[in-house]
Amino acid sequence: METKEQILNNALDMFAKSGYNAVSIRDIAKTVNIKESSIYYHFRNKHDILDSLVKKYESHIRELTNMLQTAMSDTNSMNSFSWDWLREYYFEQYLFDTFCNQMMRFMMIEQFHNEHMRMQYEHYLFELPRNIQTGAFMMLSQFGIMNEQQAEECGNDFFANMTTLTFKYLLNGELTKAKKDAFCEEAFAYINRMF
């Protein structure tokens, strides 16, 4: 792994555990096992590291959203509808992804100290997932399974349940296989009850 990537990964790990203000350039350099001055070869300052992490996260989310929308739009009938997109894109490549998980944890901490991070927190942990999940139910309304009002209500209920499970299992303590499995079990049990 390149030094720049190591700096970003180690900085994010510390930011996600302690918050931005509690971590110094010296702390980051120590965990990467480089001189403090070497960080300035890759980044102007600590804020530049933060900006780089946010840009990387936003880019990752844009790619995932595009893939997810493509997967959902390929569904042209109820017979081809599947919840596989949920596991593949939303669970595996977002909620269970170490980088994304750490960014969510970091945003949870920083929302109290940084207005920009608070807006990121609201957008990426609440607005965007709700829109995507409600969109899936709106698609079901197009197949005549439910009307639009029911789709909106189901989407909101589904979002509330997924958010609760995310905070219960994935943003609470260490992210482990057992927690991921428990999350999936409860999430798909909820889906099966709905349908």
mmCIF file with all atom_site columns, C-alpha atoms in Angstrom, residues 36-143:
data_model
loop_
_atom_site.group_PDB
_atom_site.id
_atom_site.type_symbol
_atom_site.label_atom_id
_atom_site.label_alt_id
_atom_site.label_comp_id
_atom_site.label_asym_id
_atom_site.label_entity_id
_atom_site.label_seq_id
_atom_site.pdbx_PDB_ins_code
_atom_site.Cartn_x
_atom_site.Cartn_y
_atom_site.Cartn_z
_atom_site.occupancy
_atom_site.B_iso_or_equiv
_atom_site.pdbx_formal_charge
_atom_site.auth_seq_id
_atom_site.auth_comp_id
_atom_site.auth_asym_id
_atom_site.auth_atom_id
_atom_site.pdbx_PDB_model_num
ATOM 1   C CA . GLU A 1 36  ? 5.955   13.879  10.723  1.00 0.00 ? 36  GLU A CA 1
ATOM 2   C CA . SER A 1 37  ? 7.502   15.960  7.927   1.00 0.00 ? 37  SER A CA 1
ATOM 3   C CA . SER A 1 38  ? 6.862   13.119  5.460   1.00 0.00 ? 38  SER A CA 1
ATOM 4   C CA . ILE A 1 39  ? 3.109   13.651  5.774   1.00 0.00 ? 39  ILE A CA 1
ATOM 5   C CA . TYR A 1 40  ? 3.541   17.128  4.303   1.00 0.00 ? 40  TYR A CA 1
ATOM 6   C CA . TYR A 1 41  ? 4.936   15.556  1.147   1.00 0.00 ? 41  TYR A CA 1
ATOM 7   C CA . HIS A 1 42  ? 1.464   14.084  0.549   1.00 0.00 ? 42  HIS A CA 1
ATOM 8   C CA . PHE A 1 43  ? -0.876  16.546  2.288   1.00 0.00 ? 43  PHE A CA 1
ATOM 9   C CA . ARG A 1 44  ? -0.747  20.293  3.039   1.00 0.00 ? 44  ARG A CA 1
ATOM 10  C CA . ASN A 1 45  ? -2.092  19.806  6.572   1.00 0.00 ? 45  ASN A CA 1
ATOM 11  C CA . LYS A 1 46  ? -4.517  17.752  8.657   1.00 0.00 ? 46  LYS A CA 1
ATOM 12  C CA . HIS A 1 47  ? -7.496  19.477  7.078   1.00 0.00 ? 47  HIS A CA 1
ATOM 13  C CA . ASP A 1 48  ? -6.247  18.363  3.654   1.00 0.00 ? 48  ASP A CA 1
ATOM 14  C CA . ILE A 1 49  ? -6.306  14.777  4.947   1.00 0.00 ? 49  ILE A CA 1
ATOM 15  C CA . LEU A 1 50  ? -9.923  15.296  6.058   1.00 0.00 ? 50  LEU A CA 1
ATOM 16  C CA . ASP A 1 51  ? -10.874 16.778  2.679   1.00 0.00 ? 51  ASP A CA 1
ATOM 17  C CA . SER A 1 52  ? -9.253  13.839  0.892   1.00 0.00 ? 52  SER A CA 1
ATOM 18  C CA . LEU A 1 53  ? -11.196 11.355  3.019   1.00 0.00 ? 53  LEU A CA 1
ATOM 19  C CA . VAL A 1 54  ? -14.496 13.136  2.351   1.00 0.00 ? 54  VAL A CA 1
ATOM 20  C CA . LYS A 1 55  ? -13.812 13.270  -1.415  1.00 0.00 ? 55  LYS A CA 1
ATOM 21  C CA . LYS A 1 56  ? -12.899 9.577   -1.459  1.00 0.00 ? 56  LYS A CA 1
ATOM 22  C CA . TYR A 1 57  ? -16.102 8.736   0.424   1.00 0.00 ? 57  TYR A CA 1
ATOM 23  C CA . GLU A 1 58  ? -18.272 10.886  -1.835  1.00 0.00 ? 58  GLU A CA 1
ATOM 24  C CA . SER A 1 59  ? -16.736 9.283   -4.920  1.00 0.00 ? 59  SER A CA 1
ATOM 25  C CA . HIS A 1 60  ? -17.349 5.789   -3.513  1.00 0.00 ? 60  HIS A CA 1
ATOM 26  C CA . ILE A 1 61  ? -20.974 6.623   -2.709  1.00 0.00 ? 61  ILE A CA 1
ATOM 27  C CA . ARG A 1 62  ? -21.569 8.110   -6.187  1.00 0.00 ? 62  ARG A CA 1
ATOM 28  C CA . GLU A 1 63  ? -20.248 4.924   -7.810  1.00 0.00 ? 63  GLU A CA 1
ATOM 29  C CA . LEU A 1 64  ? -22.365 2.715   -5.553  1.00 0.00 ? 64  LEU A CA 1
ATOM 30  C CA . THR A 1 65  ? -25.486 4.808   -6.131  1.00 0.00 ? 65  THR A CA 1
ATOM 31  C CA . ASN A 1 66  ? -25.001 4.592   -9.900  1.00 0.00 ? 66  ASN A CA 1
ATOM 32  C CA . MET A 1 67  ? -24.499 0.810   -9.753  1.00 0.00 ? 67  MET A CA 1
ATOM 33  C CA . LEU A 1 68  ? -27.513 0.440   -7.481  1.00 0.00 ? 68  LEU A CA 1
ATOM 34  C CA . GLN A 1 69  ? -29.765 2.535   -9.709  1.00 0.00 ? 69  GLN A CA 1
ATOM 35  C CA . THR A 1 70  ? -28.633 0.517   -12.728 1.00 0.00 ? 70  THR A CA 1
ATOM 36  C CA . ALA A 1 71  ? -29.372 -2.751  -10.913 1.00 0.00 ? 71  ALA A CA 1
ATOM 37  C CA . MET A 1 72  ? -32.794 -1.503  -9.865  1.00 0.00 ? 72  MET A CA 1
ATOM 38  C CA . SER A 1 73  ? -33.666 -0.088  -13.304 1.00 0.00 ? 73  SER A CA 1
ATOM 39  C CA . ASP A 1 74  ? -32.805 -3.436  -14.934 1.00 0.00 ? 74  ASP A CA 1
ATOM 40  C CA . THR A 1 75  ? -35.808 -4.806  -13.082 1.00 0.00 ? 75  THR A CA 1
ATOM 41  C CA . ASN A 1 76  ? -38.636 -4.599  -15.585 1.00 0.00 ? 76  ASN A CA 1
ATOM 42  C CA . SER A 1 77  ? -41.191 -6.873  -13.958 1.00 0.00 ? 77  SER A CA 1
ATOM 43  C CA . MET A 1 78  ? -42.075 -8.364  -10.608 1.00 0.00 ? 78  MET A CA 1
ATOM 44  C CA . ASN A 1 79  ? -40.625 -11.668 -11.810 1.00 0.00 ? 79  ASN A CA 1
ATOM 45  C CA . SER A 1 80  ? -37.192 -10.091 -12.177 1.00 0.00 ? 80  SER A CA 1
ATOM 46  C CA . PHE A 1 81  ? -37.367 -8.143  -8.882  1.00 0.00 ? 81  PHE A CA 1
ATOM 47  C CA . SER A 1 82  ? -34.896 -9.308  -6.272  1.00 0.00 ? 82  SER A CA 1
ATOM 48  C CA . TRP A 1 83  ? -33.479 -7.996  -3.033  1.00 0.00 ? 83  TRP A CA 1
ATOM 49  C CA . ASP A 1 84  ? -29.970 -9.074  -4.138  1.00 0.00 ? 84  ASP A CA 1
ATOM 50  C CA . TRP A 1 85  ? -29.100 -5.435  -4.817  1.00 0.00 ? 85  TRP A CA 1
ATOM 51  C CA . LEU A 1 86  ? -29.708 -4.702  -1.162  1.00 0.00 ? 86  LEU A CA 1
ATOM 52  C CA . ARG A 1 87  ? -27.149 -7.237  0.047   1.00 0.00 ? 87  ARG A CA 1
ATOM 53  C CA . GLU A 1 88  ? -24.611 -6.538  -2.701  1.00 0.00 ? 88  GLU A CA 1
ATOM 54  C CA . TYR A 1 89  ? -24.591 -2.758  -2.870  1.00 0.00 ? 89  TYR A CA 1
ATOM 55  C CA . TYR A 1 90  ? -26.108 -1.479  0.364   1.00 0.00 ? 90  TYR A CA 1
ATOM 56  C CA . PHE A 1 91  ? -24.830 -4.103  2.807   1.00 0.00 ? 91  PHE A CA 1
ATOM 57  C CA . GLU A 1 92  ? -21.570 -5.463  1.380   1.00 0.00 ? 92  GLU A CA 1
ATOM 58  C CA . GLN A 1 93  ? -20.186 -2.429  -0.442  1.00 0.00 ? 93  GLN A CA 1
ATOM 59  C CA . TYR A 1 94  ? -21.472 0.230   1.921   1.00 0.00 ? 94  TYR A CA 1
ATOM 60  C CA . LEU A 1 95  ? -22.491 -0.733  5.446   1.00 0.00 ? 95  LEU A CA 1
ATOM 61  C CA . PHE A 1 96  ? -19.993 -3.615  5.806   1.00 0.00 ? 96  PHE A CA 1
ATOM 62  C CA . ASP A 1 97  ? -17.164 -1.883  3.941   1.00 0.00 ? 97  ASP A CA 1
ATOM 63  C CA . THR A 1 98  ? -14.443 -0.914  6.443   1.00 0.00 ? 98  THR A CA 1
ATOM 64  C CA . PHE A 1 99  ? -13.774 2.477   4.864   1.00 0.00 ? 99  PHE A CA 1
ATOM 65  C CA . CYS A 1 100 ? -17.469 3.433   4.680   1.00 0.00 ? 100 CYS A CA 1
ATOM 66  C CA . ASN A 1 101 ? -18.137 2.134   8.169   1.00 0.00 ? 101 ASN A CA 1
ATOM 67  C CA . GLN A 1 102 ? -15.286 4.205   9.592   1.00 0.00 ? 102 GLN A CA 1
ATOM 68  C CA . MET A 1 103 ? -16.480 7.294   7.701   1.00 0.00 ? 103 MET A CA 1
ATOM 69  C CA . MET A 1 104 ? -19.966 6.865   9.174   1.00 0.00 ? 104 MET A CA 1
ATOM 70  C CA . ARG A 1 105 ? -18.496 6.554   12.660  1.00 0.00 ? 105 ARG A CA 1
ATOM 71  C CA . PHE A 1 106 ? -16.333 9.603   12.042  1.00 0.00 ? 106 PHE A CA 1
ATOM 72  C CA . MET A 1 107 ? -19.327 11.635  10.820  1.00 0.00 ? 107 MET A CA 1
ATOM 73  C CA . MET A 1 108 ? -21.251 10.603  13.942  1.00 0.00 ? 108 MET A CA 1
ATOM 74  C CA . ILE A 1 109 ? -18.507 12.111  16.115  1.00 0.00 ? 109 ILE A CA 1
ATOM 75  C CA . GLU A 1 110 ? -17.779 15.171  14.006  1.00 0.00 ? 110 GLU A CA 1
ATOM 76  C CA . GLN A 1 111 ? -21.395 16.235  13.471  1.00 0.00 ? 111 GLN A CA 1
ATOM 77  C CA . PHE A 1 112 ? -21.119 17.973  16.856  1.00 0.00 ? 112 PHE A CA 1
ATOM 78  C CA . HIS A 1 113 ? -17.958 19.894  15.951  1.00 0.00 ? 113 HIS A CA 1
ATOM 79  C CA . ASN A 1 114 ? -18.114 20.613  12.233  1.00 0.00 ? 114 ASN A CA 1
ATOM 80  C CA . GLU A 1 115 ? -21.140 21.926  10.338  1.00 0.00 ? 115 GLU A CA 1
ATOM 81  C CA . HIS A 1 116 ? -19.966 20.475  7.028   1.00 0.00 ? 116 HIS A CA 1
ATOM 82  C CA . MET A 1 117 ? -19.601 17.018  8.595   1.00 0.00 ? 117 MET A CA 1
ATOM 83  C CA . ARG A 1 118 ? -23.055 17.366  10.176  1.00 0.00 ? 118 ARG A CA 1
ATOM 84  C CA . MET A 1 119 ? -24.514 17.976  6.723   1.00 0.00 ? 119 MET A CA 1
ATOM 85  C CA . GLN A 1 120 ? -22.586 14.973  5.363   1.00 0.00 ? 120 GLN A CA 1
ATOM 86  C CA . TYR A 1 121 ? -23.901 12.879  8.264   1.00 0.00 ? 121 TYR A CA 1
ATOM 87  C CA . GLU A 1 122 ? -27.519 13.840  7.541   1.00 0.00 ? 122 GLU A CA 1
ATOM 88  C CA . HIS A 1 123 ? -27.144 13.295  3.807   1.00 0.00 ? 123 HIS A CA 1
ATOM 89  C CA . TYR A 1 124 ? -25.259 9.989   3.767   1.00 0.00 ? 124 TYR A CA 1
ATOM 90  C CA . LEU A 1 125 ? -26.758 8.301   6.808   1.00 0.00 ? 125 LEU A CA 1
ATOM 91  C CA . PHE A 1 126 ? -30.342 9.485   6.436   1.00 0.00 ? 126 PHE A CA 1
ATOM 92  C CA . GLU A 1 127 ? -31.437 11.321  3.272   1.00 0.00 ? 127 GLU A CA 1
ATOM 93  C CA . LEU A 1 128 ? -29.714 9.246   0.589   1.00 0.00 ? 128 LEU A CA 1
ATOM 94  C CA . PRO A 1 129 ? -30.466 5.788   2.083   1.00 0.00 ? 129 PRO A CA 1
ATOM 95  C CA . ARG A 1 130 ? -34.094 6.779   2.651   1.00 0.00 ? 130 ARG A CA 1
ATOM 96  C CA . ASN A 1 131 ? -34.464 7.962   -0.951  1.00 0.00 ? 131 ASN A CA 1
ATOM 97  C CA . ILE A 1 132 ? -32.887 4.787   -2.332  1.00 0.00 ? 132 ILE A CA 1
ATOM 98  C CA . GLN A 1 133 ? -34.937 2.480   -0.139  1.00 0.00 ? 133 GLN A CA 1
ATOM 99  C CA . THR A 1 134 ? -38.184 4.333   -0.808  1.00 0.00 ? 134 THR A CA 1
ATOM 100 C CA . GLY A 1 135 ? -37.318 4.208   -4.522  1.00 0.00 ? 135 GLY A CA 1
ATOM 101 C CA . ALA A 1 136 ? -37.236 0.417   -4.364  1.00 0.00 ? 136 ALA A CA 1
ATOM 102 C CA . PHE A 1 137 ? -40.750 0.374   -2.949  1.00 0.00 ? 137 PHE A CA 1
ATOM 103 C CA . MET A 1 138 ? -41.926 2.895   -5.541  1.00 0.00 ? 138 MET A CA 1
ATOM 104 C CA . MET A 1 139 ? -40.721 0.416   -8.151  1.00 0.00 ? 139 MET A CA 1
ATOM 105 C CA . LEU A 1 140 ? -42.980 -2.203  -6.546  1.00 0.00 ? 140 LEU A CA 1
ATOM 106 C CA . SER A 1 141 ? -45.884 0.227   -6.926  1.00 0.00 ? 141 SER A CA 1
ATOM 107 C CA . GLN A 1 142 ? -45.138 0.342   -10.670 1.00 0.00 ? 142 GLN A CA 1
ATOM 108 C CA . PHE A 1 143 ? -45.657 -3.432  -10.753 1.00 0.00 ? 143 PHE A CA 1
#
